[in-house]
Structure formats: structure tokens, C-alpha cells
Backbone as a ProteinNet text record, in pm:
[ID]
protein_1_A
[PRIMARY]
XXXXXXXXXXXXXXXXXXXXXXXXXXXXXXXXXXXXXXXXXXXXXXXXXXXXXXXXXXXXXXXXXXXXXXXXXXXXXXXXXXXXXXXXXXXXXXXXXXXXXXXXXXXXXXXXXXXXXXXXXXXXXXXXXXXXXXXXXXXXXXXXX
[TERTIARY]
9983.7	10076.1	10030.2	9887.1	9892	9724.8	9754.1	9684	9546.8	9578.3	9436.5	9482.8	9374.2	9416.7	9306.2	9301.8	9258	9184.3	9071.4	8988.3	8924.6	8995.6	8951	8862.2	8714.2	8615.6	8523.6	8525.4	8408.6	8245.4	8201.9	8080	8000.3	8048	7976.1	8014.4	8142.9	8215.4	8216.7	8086.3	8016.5	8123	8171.5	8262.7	8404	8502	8567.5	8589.3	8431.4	8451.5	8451.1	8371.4	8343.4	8514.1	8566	8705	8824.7	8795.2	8868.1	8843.8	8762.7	8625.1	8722.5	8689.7	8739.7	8862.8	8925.9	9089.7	9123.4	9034.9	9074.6	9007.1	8915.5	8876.4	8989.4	8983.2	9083	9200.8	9252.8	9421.9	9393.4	9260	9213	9130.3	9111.1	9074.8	9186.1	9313.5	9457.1	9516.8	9466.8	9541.5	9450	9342.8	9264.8	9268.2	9277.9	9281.1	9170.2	9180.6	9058.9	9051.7	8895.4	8905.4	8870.1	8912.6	8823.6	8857.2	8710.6	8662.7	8660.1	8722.9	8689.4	8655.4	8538.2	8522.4	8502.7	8568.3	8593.7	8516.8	8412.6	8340.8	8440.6	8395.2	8478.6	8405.8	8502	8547.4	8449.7	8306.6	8265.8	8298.4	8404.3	8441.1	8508.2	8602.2	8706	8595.9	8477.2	8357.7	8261.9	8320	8241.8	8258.6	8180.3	8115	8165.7	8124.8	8148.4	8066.9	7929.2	7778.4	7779.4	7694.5	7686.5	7544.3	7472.7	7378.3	7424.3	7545.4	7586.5	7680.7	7734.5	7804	7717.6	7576.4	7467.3	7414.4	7397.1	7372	7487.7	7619.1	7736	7714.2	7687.7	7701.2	7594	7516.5	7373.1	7399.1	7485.4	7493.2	7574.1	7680.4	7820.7	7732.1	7694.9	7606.3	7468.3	7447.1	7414.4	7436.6	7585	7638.2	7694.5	7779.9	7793.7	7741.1	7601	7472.8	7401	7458	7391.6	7500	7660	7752.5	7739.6	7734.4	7717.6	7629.4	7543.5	7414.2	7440.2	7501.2	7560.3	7689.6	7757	7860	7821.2	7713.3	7689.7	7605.9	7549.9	7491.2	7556.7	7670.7	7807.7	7827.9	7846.3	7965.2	7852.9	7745.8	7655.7	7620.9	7665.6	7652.1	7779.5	7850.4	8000.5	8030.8	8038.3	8075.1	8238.1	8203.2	8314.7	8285.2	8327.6	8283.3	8285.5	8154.7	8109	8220.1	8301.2	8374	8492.9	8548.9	8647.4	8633.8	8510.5	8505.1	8437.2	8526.6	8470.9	8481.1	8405	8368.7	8396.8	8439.8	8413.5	8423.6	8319.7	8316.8	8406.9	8442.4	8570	8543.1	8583.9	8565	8680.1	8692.6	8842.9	8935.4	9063.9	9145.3	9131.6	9085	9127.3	9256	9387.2	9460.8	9504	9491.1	9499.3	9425.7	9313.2	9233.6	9251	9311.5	9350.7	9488.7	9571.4	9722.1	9690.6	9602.9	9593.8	9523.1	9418	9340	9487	9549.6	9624.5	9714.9	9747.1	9851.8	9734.4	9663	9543.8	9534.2	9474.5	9414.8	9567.8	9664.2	9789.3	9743	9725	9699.3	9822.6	9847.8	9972.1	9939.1	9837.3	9822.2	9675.2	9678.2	9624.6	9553.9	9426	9374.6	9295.4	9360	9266.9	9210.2	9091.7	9071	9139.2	9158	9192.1	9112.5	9096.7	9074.2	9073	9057.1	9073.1	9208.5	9307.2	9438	9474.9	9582.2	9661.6	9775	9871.8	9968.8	9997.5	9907.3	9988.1	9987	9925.3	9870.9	9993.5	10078.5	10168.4	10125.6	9954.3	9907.2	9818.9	9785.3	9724.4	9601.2	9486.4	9418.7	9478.6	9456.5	9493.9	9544.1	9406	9390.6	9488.1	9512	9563.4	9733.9	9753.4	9851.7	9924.5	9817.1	9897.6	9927	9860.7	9834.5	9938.6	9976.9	10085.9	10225.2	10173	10392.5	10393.8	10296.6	10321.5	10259.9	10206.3	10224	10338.2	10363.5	10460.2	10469.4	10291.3	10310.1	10262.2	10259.7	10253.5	10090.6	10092	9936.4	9949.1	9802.2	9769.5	9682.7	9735.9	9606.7	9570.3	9412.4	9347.2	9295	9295.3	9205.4	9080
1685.3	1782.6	1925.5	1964.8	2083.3	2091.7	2206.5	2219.5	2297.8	2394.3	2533.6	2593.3	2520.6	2594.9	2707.1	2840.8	2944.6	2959.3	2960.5	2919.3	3057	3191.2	3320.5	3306.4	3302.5	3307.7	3452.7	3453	3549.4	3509.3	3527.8	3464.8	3483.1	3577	3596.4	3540.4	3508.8	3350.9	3244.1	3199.2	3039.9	2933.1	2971.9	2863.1	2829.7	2971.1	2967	2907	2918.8	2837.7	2721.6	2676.6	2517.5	2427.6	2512.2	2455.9	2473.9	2607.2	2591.9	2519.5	2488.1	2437.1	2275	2222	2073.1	2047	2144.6	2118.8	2133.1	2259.6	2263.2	2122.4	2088	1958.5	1842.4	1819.6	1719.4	1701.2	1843.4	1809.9	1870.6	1924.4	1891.1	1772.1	1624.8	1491.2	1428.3	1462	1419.1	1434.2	1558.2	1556.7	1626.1	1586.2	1596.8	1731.5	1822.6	1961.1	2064.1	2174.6	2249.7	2348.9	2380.8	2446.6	2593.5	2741.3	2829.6	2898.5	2943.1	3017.5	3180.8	3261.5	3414.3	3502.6	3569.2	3617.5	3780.8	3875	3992.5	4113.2	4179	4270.9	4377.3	4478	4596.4	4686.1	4780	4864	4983.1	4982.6	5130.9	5297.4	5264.1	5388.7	5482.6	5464.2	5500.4	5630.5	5552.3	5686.3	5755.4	5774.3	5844.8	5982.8	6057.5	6191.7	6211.1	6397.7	6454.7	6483.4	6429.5	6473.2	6350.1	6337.1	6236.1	6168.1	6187.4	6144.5	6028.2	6099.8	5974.1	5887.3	5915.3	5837.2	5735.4	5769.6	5662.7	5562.4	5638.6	5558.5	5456.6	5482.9	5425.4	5297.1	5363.3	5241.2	5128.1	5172	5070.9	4983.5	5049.4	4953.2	4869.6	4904.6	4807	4705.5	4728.8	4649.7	4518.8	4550.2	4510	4411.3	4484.5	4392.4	4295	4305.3	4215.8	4101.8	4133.6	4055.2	3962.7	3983.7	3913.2	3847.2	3888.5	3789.9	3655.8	3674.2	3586.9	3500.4	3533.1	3453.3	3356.8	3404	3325.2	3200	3308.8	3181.7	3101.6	3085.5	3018.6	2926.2	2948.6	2845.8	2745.3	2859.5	2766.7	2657.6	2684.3	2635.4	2487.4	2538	2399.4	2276.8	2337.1	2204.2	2159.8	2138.6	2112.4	1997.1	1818.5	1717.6	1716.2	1794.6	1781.2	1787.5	1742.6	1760.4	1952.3	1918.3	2074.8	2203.6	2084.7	2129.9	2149.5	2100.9	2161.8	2276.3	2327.6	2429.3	2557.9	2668.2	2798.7	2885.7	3016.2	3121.2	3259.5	3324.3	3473	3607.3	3680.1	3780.2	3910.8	3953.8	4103.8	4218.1	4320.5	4429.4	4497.5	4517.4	4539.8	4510.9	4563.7	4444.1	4347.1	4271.1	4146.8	4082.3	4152.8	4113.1	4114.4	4253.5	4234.8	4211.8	4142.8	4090.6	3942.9	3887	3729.1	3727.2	3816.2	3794.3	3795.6	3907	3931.8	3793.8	3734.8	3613.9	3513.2	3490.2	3354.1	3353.5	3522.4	3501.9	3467.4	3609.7	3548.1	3379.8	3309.8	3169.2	3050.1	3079.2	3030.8	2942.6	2955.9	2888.1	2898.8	2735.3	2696.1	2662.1	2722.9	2715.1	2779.6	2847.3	2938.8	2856.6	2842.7	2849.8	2905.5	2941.7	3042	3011.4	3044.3	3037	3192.4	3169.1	3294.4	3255.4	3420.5	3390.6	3527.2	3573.8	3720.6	3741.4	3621.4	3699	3780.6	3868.3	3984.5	3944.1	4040.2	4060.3	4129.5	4195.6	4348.9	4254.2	4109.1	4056.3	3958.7	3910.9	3808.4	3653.6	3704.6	3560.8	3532.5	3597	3568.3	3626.3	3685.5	3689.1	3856.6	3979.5	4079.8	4018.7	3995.3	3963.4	3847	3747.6	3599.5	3675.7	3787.9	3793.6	3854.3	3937.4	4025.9	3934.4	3859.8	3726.7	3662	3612	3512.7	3655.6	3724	3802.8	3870.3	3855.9	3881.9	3805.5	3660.4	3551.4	3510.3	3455.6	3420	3246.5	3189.3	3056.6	3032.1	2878.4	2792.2	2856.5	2837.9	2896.3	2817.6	2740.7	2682.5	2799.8	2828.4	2887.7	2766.6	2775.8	2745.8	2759.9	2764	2757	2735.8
10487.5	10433.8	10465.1	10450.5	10480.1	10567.7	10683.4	10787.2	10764.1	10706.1	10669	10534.8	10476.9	10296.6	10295.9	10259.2	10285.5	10104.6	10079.7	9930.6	9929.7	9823.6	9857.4	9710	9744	9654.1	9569.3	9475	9444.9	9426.7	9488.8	9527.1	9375.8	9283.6	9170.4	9059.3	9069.3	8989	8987.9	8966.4	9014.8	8901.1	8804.9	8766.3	8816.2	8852.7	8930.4	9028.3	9123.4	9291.6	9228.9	9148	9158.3	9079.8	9008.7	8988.2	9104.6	9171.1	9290.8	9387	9404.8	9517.6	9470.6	9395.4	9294.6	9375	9310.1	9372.3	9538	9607.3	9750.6	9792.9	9811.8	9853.3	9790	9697.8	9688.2	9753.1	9794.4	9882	9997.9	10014	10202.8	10224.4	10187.9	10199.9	10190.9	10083.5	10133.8	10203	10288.5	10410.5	10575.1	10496	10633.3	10718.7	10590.3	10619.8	10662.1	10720.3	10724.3	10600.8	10552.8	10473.5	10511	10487.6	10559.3	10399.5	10375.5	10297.7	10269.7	10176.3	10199.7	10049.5	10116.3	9997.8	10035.8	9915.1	9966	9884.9	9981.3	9888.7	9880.3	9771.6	9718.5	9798.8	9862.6	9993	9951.7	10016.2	9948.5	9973	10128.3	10211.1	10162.8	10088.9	9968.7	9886.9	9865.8	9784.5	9906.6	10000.8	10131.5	10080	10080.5	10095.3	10187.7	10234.8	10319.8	10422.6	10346.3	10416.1	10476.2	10589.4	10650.7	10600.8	10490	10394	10347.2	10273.4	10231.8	10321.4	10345.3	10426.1	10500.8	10559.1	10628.8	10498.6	10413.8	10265.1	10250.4	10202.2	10191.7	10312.8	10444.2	10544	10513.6	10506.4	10484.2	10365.6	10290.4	10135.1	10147.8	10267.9	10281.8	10386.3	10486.6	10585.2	10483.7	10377.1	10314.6	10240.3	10155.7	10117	10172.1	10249.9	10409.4	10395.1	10440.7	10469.1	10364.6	10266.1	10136.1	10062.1	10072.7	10052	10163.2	10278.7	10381.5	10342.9	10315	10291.2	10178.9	10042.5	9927.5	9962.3	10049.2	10079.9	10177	10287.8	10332.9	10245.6	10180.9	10065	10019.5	9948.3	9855.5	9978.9	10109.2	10198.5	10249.2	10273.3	10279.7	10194	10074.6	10001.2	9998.5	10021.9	10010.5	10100.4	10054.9	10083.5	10157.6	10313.7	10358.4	10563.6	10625.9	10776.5	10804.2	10856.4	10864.2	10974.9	11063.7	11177.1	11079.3	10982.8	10912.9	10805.3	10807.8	10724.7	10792.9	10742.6	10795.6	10709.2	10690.2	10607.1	10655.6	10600.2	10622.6	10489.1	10522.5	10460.9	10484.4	10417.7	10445.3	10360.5	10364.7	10274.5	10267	10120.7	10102.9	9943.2	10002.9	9847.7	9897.3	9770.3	9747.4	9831.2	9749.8	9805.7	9942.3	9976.9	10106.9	10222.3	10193.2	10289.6	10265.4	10182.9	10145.2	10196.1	10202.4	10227.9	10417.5	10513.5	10597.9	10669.4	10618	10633.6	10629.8	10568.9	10564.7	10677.6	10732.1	10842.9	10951.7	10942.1	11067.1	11114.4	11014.1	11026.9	11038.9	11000	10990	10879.5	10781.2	10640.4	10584.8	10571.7	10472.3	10363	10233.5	10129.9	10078.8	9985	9912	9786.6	9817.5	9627.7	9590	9457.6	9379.1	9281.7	9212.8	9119.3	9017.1	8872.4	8824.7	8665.3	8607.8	8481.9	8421	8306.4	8253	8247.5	8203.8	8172.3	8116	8103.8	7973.8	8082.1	7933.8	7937.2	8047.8	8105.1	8203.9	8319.9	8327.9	8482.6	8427.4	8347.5	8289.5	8329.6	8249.1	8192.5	8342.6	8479.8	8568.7	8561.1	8653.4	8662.3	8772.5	8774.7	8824.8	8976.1	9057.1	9216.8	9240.7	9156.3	9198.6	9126.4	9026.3	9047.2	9153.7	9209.5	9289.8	9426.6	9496.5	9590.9	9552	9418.8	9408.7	9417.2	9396.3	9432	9544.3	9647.9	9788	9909.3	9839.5	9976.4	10002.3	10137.8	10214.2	10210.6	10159	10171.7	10015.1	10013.2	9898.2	9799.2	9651.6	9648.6	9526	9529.1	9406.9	9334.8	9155.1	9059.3	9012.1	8985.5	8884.8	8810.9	8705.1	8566.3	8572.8
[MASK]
+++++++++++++++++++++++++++++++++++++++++++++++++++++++++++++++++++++++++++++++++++++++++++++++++++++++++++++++++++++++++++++++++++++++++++++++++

């Protein structure tokens, strides 16, 4: 049923992945899907200075961060009971949303899962990121709890 389910992770929400994690595996073994993984650091360029102090600072911290999300999700992504040729990872910097909405056209992913949690009212009961993802994907998206 479905080809590349696109699993946009926060590498610092270890209960999250492992309930999203639950569910993407289960309906990529039903259908013999690939899984590709994304997890998206927060954009530090947006707080760039004018000095190029900071701005080399700013770079080194994003290059950093980079480098040490990679490292976590490649962790997550190795223990994961699934053929290693169907699973792929990448790190992004950015919104959320729009580095998950941009990833699903990229990869041609026909399904989205998320984990969500921290509802209110202003998100109508979602999770901010998974609401904003669910009212401007184009394809199918599982939330989870």
C-alpha cells in the first residue's frame, strides 16, 4: 500500500520516536515499505549578527549541531529491526514544518508519521508542528499519541 513513509523525529523525544517508530514499522512490514527518517534542528541563522564573530560562532554551533543530531539518529536508526537498505536518515535545519512538508515531496513519500504531544486548544488538540504538517500535507499522515 504504501512506498516511502517519511518518520519526522525529534531526536530529544525518546518516547515519541519509540511510539512513532511502533507504528511506522508496523505498516512499512505490511507493505514492504521504505522508511526514511528526519529530524529537524532549529535554524540558528535567523539570530545572525552583523559581526562576522558571530556569525563564525553561529556557524560552528549549527555545524555542530548538525553533527551531533546525526550521530543520535544514526544510533536510533541502527537499532531498528528492519533491512538496513530500506532505511534512510537525514538531518535538516529549519521549520519543522517546512523541512518535513519539503522532504516528503523530495523523497516521493506517500505517508507521514508523526509522533505529537503538548496539546491546547490554540493547536485544536495537536501538537503545534504535527498541526501545522497535518493542514498543509498533500499526502496521507498518521498522528500518534
Amino acid at each position: 500500500m504504501y512506498k516511502i513513509i517519511l518518520v519526522p523525529i525529534d531526536i530529544s523525544e525518546k518516547e515519541l520516536i519509540k511510539k512513532a517508530l511502533k507504528h511506522a514499522l508496523y505498516i512499512a512490514r505490511l507493505s514492504d515499505a521504505k522508511l526514511h527518517f528526519l529530524h529537524v534542528a532549529p535554524d540558528m541563522s535567523r539570530y545572525s549578527m552583523s559581526y562576522s564573530y558571530h556569525y563564525d560562532l553561529l556557524a560552528n554551533f549549527a555545524k555542530k549541531t548538525i553533527e551531533s543530531s546525526e550521530k543520535q539518529l544514526k544510533q536510533i536508526v541502527k537499532h531498528i529491526d528492519y533491512p538496513k537498505e530500506k532505511i534512510s536518515y537525514l538531518v535538516e535545519m529549519g521549520s519543522p514544518r517546512d523541512k518535513v512538508l519539503s522532504e516528503a515531496e523530495k523523497i516521493g513519500a506517500d505517508l507521514i508519521v508523526v509522533g505529537s504531544r503538548r496539546p491546547n486548544i490554540a493547536t485544536h488538540l495537536l501538537g503545534s508542528n504535527a498541526s501545522a504538517i497535518v493542514s498543509n500535507a498533500p499526502i496521507s499522515i498518521l498522528i500518534v499519541r
